[in-house]
PDB file of C-alpha atoms in Angstrom:
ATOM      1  CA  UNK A   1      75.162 -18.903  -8.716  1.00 91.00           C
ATOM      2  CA  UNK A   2      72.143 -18.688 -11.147  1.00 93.00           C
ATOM      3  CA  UNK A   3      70.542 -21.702 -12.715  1.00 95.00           C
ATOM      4  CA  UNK A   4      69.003 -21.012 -15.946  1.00 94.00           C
ATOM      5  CA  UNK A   5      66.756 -24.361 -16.102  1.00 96.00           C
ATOM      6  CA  UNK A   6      65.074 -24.493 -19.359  1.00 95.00           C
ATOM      7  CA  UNK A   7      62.074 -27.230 -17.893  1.00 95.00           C
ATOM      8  CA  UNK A   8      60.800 -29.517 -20.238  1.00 94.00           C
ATOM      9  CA  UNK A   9      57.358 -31.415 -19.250  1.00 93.00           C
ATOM     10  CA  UNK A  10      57.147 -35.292 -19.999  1.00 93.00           C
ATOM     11  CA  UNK A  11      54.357 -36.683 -21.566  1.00 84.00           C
ATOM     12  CA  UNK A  12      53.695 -32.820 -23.606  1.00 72.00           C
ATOM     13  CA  UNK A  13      50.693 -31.844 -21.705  1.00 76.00           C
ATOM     14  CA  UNK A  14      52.378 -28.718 -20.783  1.00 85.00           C
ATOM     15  CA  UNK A  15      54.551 -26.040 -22.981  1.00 87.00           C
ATOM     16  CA  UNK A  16      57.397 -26.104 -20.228  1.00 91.00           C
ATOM     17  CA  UNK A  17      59.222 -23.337 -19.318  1.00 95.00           C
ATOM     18  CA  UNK A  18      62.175 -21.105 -18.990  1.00 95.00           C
ATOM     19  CA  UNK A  19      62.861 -20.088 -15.203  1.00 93.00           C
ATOM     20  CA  UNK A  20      66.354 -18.647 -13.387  1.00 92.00           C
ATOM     21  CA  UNK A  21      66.621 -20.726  -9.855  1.00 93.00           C
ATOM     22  CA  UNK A  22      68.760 -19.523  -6.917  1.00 91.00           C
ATOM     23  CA  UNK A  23      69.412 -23.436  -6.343  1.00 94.00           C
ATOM     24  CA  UNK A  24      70.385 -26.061  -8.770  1.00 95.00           C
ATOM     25  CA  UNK A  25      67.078 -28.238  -9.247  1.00 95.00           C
ATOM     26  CA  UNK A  26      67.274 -32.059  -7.478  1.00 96.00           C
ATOM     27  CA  UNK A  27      65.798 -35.062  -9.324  1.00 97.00           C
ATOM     28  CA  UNK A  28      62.907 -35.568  -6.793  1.00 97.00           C
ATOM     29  CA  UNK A  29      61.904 -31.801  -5.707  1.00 96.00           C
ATOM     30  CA  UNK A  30      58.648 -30.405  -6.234  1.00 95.00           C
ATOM     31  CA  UNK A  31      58.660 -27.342  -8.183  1.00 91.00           C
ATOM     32  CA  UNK A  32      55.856 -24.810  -8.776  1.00 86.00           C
ATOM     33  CA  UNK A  33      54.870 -23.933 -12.803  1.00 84.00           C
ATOM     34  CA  UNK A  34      51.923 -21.642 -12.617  1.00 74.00           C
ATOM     35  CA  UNK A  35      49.611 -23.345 -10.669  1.00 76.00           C
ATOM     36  CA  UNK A  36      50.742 -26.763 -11.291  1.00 85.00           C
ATOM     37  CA  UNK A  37      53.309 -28.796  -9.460  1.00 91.00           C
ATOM     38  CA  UNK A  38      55.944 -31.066 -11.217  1.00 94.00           C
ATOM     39  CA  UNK A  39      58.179 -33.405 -10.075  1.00 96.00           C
ATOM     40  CA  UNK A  40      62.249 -33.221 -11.197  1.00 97.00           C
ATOM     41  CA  UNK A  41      62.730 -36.083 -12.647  1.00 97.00           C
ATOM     42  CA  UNK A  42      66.023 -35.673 -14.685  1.00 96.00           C
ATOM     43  CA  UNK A  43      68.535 -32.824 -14.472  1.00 97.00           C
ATOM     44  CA  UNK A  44      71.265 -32.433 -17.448  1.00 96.00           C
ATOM     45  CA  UNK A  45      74.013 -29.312 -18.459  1.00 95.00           C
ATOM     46  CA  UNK A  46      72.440 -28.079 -21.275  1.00 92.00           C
ATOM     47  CA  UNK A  47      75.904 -25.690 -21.848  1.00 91.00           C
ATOM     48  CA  UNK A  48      79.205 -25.317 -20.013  1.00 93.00           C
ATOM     49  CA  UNK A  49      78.499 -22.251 -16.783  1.00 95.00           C
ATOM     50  CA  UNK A  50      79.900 -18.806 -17.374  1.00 92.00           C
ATOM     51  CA  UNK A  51      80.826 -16.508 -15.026  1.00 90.00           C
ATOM     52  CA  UNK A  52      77.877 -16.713 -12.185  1.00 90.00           C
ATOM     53  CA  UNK A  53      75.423 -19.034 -14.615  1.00 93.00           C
ATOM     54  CA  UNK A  54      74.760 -22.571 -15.096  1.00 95.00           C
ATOM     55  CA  UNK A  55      72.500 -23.658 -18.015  1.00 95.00           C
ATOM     56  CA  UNK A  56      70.579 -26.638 -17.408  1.00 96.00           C
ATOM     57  CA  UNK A  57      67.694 -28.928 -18.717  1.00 96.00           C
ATOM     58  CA  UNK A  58      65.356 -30.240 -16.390  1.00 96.00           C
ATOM     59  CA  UNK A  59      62.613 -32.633 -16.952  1.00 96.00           C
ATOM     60  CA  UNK A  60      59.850 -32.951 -15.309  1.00 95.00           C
ATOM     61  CA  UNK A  61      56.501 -34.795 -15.012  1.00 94.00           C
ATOM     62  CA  UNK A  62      53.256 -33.579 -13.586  1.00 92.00           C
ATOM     63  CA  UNK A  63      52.215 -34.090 -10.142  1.00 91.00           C
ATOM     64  CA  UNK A  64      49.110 -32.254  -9.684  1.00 75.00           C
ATOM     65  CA  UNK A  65      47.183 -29.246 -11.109  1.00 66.00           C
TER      66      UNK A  65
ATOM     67  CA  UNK B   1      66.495   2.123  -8.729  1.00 54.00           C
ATOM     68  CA  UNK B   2      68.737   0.589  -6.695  1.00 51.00           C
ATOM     69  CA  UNK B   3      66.005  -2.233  -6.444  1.00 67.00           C
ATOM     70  CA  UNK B   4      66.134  -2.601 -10.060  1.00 73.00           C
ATOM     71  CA  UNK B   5      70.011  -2.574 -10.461  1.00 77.00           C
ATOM     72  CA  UNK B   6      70.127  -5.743  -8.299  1.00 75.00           C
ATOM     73  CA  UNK B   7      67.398  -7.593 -10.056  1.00 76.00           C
ATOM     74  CA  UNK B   8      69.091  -6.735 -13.217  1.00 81.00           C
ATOM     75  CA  UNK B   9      72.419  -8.070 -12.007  1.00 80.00           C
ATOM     76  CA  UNK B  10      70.761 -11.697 -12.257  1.00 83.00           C
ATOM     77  CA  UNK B  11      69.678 -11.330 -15.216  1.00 88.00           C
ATOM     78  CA  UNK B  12      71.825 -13.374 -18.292  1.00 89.00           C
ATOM     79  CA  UNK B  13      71.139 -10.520 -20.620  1.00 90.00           C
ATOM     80  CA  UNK B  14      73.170  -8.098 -18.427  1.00 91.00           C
ATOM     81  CA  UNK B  15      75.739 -10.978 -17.855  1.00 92.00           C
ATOM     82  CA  UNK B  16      79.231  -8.724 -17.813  1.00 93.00           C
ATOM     83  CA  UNK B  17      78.247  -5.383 -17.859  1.00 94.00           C
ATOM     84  CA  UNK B  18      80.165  -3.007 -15.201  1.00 93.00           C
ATOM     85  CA  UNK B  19      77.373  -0.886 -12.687  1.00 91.00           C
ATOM     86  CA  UNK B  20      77.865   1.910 -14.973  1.00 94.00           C
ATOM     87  CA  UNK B  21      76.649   0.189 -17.770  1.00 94.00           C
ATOM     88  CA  UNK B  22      74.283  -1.489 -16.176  1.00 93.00           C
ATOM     89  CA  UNK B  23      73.201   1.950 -14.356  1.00 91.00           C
ATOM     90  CA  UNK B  24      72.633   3.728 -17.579  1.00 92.00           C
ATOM     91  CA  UNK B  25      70.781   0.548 -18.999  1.00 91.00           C
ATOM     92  CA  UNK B  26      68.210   0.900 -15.862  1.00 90.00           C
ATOM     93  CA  UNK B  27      67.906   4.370 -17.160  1.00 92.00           C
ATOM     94  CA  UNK B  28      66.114   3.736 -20.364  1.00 94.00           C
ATOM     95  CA  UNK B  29      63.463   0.640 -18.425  1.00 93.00           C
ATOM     96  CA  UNK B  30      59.905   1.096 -17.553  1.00 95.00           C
ATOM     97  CA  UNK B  31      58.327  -0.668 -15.255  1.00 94.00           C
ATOM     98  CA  UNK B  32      55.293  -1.944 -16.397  1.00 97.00           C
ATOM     99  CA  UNK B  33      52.910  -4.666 -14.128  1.00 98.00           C
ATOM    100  CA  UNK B  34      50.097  -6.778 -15.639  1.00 98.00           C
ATOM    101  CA  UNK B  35      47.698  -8.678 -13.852  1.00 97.00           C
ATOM    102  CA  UNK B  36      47.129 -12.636 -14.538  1.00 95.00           C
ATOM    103  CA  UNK B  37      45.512 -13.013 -18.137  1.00 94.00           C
ATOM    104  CA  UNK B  38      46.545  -9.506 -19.372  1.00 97.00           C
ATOM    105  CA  UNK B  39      47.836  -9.242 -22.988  1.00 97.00           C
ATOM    106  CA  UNK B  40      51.558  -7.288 -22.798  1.00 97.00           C
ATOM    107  CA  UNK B  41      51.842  -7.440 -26.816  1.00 96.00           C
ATOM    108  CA  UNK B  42      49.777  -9.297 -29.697  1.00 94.00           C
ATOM    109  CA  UNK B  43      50.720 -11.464 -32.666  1.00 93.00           C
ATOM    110  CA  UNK B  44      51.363  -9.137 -35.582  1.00 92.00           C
ATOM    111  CA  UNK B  45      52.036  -6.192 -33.223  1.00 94.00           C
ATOM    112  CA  UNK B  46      54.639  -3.930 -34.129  1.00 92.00           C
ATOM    113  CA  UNK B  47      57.815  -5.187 -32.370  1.00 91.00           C
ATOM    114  CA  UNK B  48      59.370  -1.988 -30.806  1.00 91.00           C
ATOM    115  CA  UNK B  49      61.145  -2.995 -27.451  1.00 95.00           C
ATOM    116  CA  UNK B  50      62.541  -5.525 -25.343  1.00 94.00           C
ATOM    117  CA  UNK B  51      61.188  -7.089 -21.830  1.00 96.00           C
ATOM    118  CA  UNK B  52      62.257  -8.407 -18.831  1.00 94.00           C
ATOM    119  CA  UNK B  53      60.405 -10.715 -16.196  1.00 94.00           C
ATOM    120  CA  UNK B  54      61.382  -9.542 -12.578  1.00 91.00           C
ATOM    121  CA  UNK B  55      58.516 -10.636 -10.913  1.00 91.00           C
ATOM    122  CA  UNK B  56      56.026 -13.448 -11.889  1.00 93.00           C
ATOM    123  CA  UNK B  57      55.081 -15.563 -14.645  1.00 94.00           C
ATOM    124  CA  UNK B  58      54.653 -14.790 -18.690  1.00 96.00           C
ATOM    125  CA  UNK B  59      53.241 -17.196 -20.873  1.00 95.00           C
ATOM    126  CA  UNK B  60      54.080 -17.427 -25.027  1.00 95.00           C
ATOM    127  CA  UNK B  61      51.038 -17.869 -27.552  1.00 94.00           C
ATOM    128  CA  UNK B  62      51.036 -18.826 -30.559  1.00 90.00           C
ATOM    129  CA  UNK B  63      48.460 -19.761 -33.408  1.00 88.00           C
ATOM    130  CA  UNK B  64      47.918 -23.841 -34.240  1.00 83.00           C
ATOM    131  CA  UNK B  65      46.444 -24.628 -37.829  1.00 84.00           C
ATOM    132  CA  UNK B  66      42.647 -23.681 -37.124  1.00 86.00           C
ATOM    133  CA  UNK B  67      43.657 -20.028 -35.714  1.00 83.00           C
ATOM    134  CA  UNK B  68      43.431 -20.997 -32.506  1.00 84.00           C
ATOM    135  CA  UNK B  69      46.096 -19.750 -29.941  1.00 84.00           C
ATOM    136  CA  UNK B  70      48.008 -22.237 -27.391  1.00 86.00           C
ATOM    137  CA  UNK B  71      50.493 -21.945 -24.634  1.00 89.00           C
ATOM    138  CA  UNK B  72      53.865 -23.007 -26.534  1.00 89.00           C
ATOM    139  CA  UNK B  73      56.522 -21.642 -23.487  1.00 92.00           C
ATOM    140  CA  UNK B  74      56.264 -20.030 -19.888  1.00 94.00           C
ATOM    141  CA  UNK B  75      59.386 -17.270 -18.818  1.00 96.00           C
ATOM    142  CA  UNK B  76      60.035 -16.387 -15.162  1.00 93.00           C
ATOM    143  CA  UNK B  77      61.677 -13.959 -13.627  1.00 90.00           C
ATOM    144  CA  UNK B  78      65.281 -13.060 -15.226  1.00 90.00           C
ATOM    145  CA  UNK B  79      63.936 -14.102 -18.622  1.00 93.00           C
ATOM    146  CA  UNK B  80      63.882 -11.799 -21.673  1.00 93.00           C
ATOM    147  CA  UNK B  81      61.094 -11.507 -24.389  1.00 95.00           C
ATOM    148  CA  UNK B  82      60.455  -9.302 -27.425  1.00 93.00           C
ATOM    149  CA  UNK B  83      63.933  -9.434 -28.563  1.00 89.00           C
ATOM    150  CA  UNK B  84      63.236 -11.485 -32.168  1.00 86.00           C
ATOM    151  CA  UNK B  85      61.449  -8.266 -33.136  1.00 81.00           C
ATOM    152  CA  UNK B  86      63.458  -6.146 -31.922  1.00 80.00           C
ATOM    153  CA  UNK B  87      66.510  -6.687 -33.514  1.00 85.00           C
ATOM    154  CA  UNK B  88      64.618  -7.846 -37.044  1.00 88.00           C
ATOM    155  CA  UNK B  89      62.417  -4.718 -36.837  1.00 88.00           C
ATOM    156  CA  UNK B  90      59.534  -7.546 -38.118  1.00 90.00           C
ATOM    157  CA  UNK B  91      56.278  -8.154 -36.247  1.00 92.00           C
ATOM    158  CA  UNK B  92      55.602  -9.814 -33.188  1.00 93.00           C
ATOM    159  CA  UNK B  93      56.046 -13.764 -33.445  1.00 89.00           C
ATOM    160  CA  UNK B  94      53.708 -14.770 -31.128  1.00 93.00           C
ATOM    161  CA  UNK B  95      51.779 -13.150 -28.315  1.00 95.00           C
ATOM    162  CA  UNK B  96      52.508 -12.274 -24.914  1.00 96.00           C
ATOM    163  CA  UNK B  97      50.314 -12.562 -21.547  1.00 96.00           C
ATOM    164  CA  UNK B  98      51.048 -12.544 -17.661  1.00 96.00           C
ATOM    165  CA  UNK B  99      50.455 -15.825 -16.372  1.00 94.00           C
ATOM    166  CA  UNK B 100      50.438 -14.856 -12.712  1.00 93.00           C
ATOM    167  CA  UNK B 101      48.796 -11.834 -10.741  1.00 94.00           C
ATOM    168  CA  UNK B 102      51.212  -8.648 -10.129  1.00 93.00           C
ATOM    169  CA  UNK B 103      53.113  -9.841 -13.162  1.00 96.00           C
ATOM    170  CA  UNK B 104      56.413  -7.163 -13.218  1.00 95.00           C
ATOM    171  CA  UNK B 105      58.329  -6.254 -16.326  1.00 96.00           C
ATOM    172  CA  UNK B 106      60.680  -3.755 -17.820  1.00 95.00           C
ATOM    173  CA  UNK B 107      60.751  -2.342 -21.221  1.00 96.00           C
ATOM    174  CA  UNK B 108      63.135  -1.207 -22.943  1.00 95.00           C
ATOM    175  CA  UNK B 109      62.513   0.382 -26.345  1.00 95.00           C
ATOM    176  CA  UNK B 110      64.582   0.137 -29.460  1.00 94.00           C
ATOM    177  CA  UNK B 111      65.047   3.250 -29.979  1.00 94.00           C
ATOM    178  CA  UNK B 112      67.030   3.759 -26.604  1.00 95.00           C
ATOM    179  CA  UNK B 113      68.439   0.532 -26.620  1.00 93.00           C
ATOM    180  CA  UNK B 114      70.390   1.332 -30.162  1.00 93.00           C
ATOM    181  CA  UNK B 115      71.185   4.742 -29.020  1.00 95.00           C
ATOM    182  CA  UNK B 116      72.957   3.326 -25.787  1.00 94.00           C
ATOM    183  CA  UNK B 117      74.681   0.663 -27.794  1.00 93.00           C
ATOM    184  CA  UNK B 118      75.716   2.727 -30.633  1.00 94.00           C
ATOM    185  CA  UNK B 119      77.355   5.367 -27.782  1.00 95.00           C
ATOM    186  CA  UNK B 120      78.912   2.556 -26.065  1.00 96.00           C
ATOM    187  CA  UNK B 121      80.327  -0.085 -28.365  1.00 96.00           C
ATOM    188  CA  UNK B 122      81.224  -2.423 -25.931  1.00 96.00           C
ATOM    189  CA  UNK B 123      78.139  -2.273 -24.211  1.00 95.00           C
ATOM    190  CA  UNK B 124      76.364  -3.037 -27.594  1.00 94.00           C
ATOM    191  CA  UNK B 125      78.741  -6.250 -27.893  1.00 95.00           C
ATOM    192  CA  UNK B 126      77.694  -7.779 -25.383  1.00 95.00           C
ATOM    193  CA  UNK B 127      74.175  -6.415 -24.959  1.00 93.00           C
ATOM    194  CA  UNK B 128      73.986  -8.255 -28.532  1.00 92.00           C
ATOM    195  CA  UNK B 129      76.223 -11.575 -27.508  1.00 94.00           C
ATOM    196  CA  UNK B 130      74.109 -12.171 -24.601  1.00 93.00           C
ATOM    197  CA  UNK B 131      70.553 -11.915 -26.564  1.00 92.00           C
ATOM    198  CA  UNK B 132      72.357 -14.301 -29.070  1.00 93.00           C
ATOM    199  CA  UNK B 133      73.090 -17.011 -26.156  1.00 92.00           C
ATOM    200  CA  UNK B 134      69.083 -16.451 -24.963  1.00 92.00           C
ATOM    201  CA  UNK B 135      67.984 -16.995 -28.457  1.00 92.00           C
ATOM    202  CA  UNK B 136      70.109 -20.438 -28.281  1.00 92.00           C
ATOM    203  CA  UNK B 137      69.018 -21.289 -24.932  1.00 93.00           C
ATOM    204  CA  UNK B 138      65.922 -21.218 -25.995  1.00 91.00           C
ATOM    205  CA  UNK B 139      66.138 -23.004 -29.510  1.00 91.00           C
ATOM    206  CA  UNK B 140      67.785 -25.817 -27.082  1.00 91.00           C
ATOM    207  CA  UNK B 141      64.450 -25.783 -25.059  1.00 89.00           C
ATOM    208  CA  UNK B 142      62.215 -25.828 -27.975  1.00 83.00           C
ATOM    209  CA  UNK B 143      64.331 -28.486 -29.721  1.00 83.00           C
ATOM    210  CA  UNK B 144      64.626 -30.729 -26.607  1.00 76.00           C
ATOM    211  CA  UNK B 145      60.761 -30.970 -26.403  1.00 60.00           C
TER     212      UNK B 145
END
């Protein structure tokens, strides 16, 4: 499976971002944007899965640059 | 090539294309690597081809009121970009830089991308349905912010 997380940054500090992730993000993991690191802090189906993708929102919140 | 046929199978915009298809798509792709910082395409640039991210980090820029450019959107690997001007034939939107060293994409130009979907109709479809459902993935991420 494919995630297609489409990561949107709390507070607006930061553009967000588009990535595909070979694992479905957790609310609580660390995850790498550049050279920042963000914490998952909600994860929501942004549109029903087909065939080997799921489309997700994920938002996040800065943890340190 | 082999290496690029199995990156491109995890890619969306390939999403249900048969190894033929997806064979003669890896074809007509140039690889093309950037380091960190390195313009790919600017604002107001002709818009002749399509990318895609298989290694690294891109990063979107676009123009505020005073002229200045920001970051408005970061694309990893599997992402697409290039494809508003491709199929409107306008100018580039906004501009394009790597946002991480040994940044790897592949282009595909227009020209060879109509010529394979005009030979293979089906391939077109959903060549054409899957850039739609990027193009609303990421109108979802842009209206979500």
């Amino acid at each position: 499976m494919i995630y297609k997380v489409s990561y949107v940054v709390l507070g607006g500090g930061h553009p967000g971002a588009i990535k595909n992730e070979t694992e479905m993000p957790q609310v609580g993991a660390k995850i790498r944007l550049g050279r920042q690191t963000f914490e998952v802090v909600e994860v929501k189906q942004m549109m029903p899965p087909r065939d080997d993708f799921q489309f997700l929102h994920a938002t996040i919140k800065l943890v340190s640059k | 090539m082999h290496d690029l046929l199995s990156i491109i199978k995890g890619v969306e915009l390939f999403r249900g294309l048969d190894d033929d298809q997806l064979q003669r798509l890896a074809g007509i792709s140039q690889r093309e690597t950037y380091g960190e910082d390195d313009l790919i395409f600017a604002e107001g640039s002709p818009g002749d081809s399509l990318y895609i991210i298989v290694k690294g980090e891109v990063e979107v820029q676009m123009r505020d009121e005073q002229g200045a450019y920001h970051a408005a959107l970061y694309l990893g690997a599997g992402q697409v970009f290039g494809e508003v001007a491709l199929l409107d034939e306008g100018v580039r939107s906004a501009a394009i830089a790597a946002a991480t060293p040994d940044t790897v994409v592949y282009r595909i130009t227009r020209a060879a991308f109509q010529d394979l979907c005009a030979a293979d109709l089906a391939l077109g479809f959903l060549m054409m349905r899957n850039l739609a459902l990027d193009l609303a993935f990421k109108l979802r991420h842009r209206n979500y912010d």
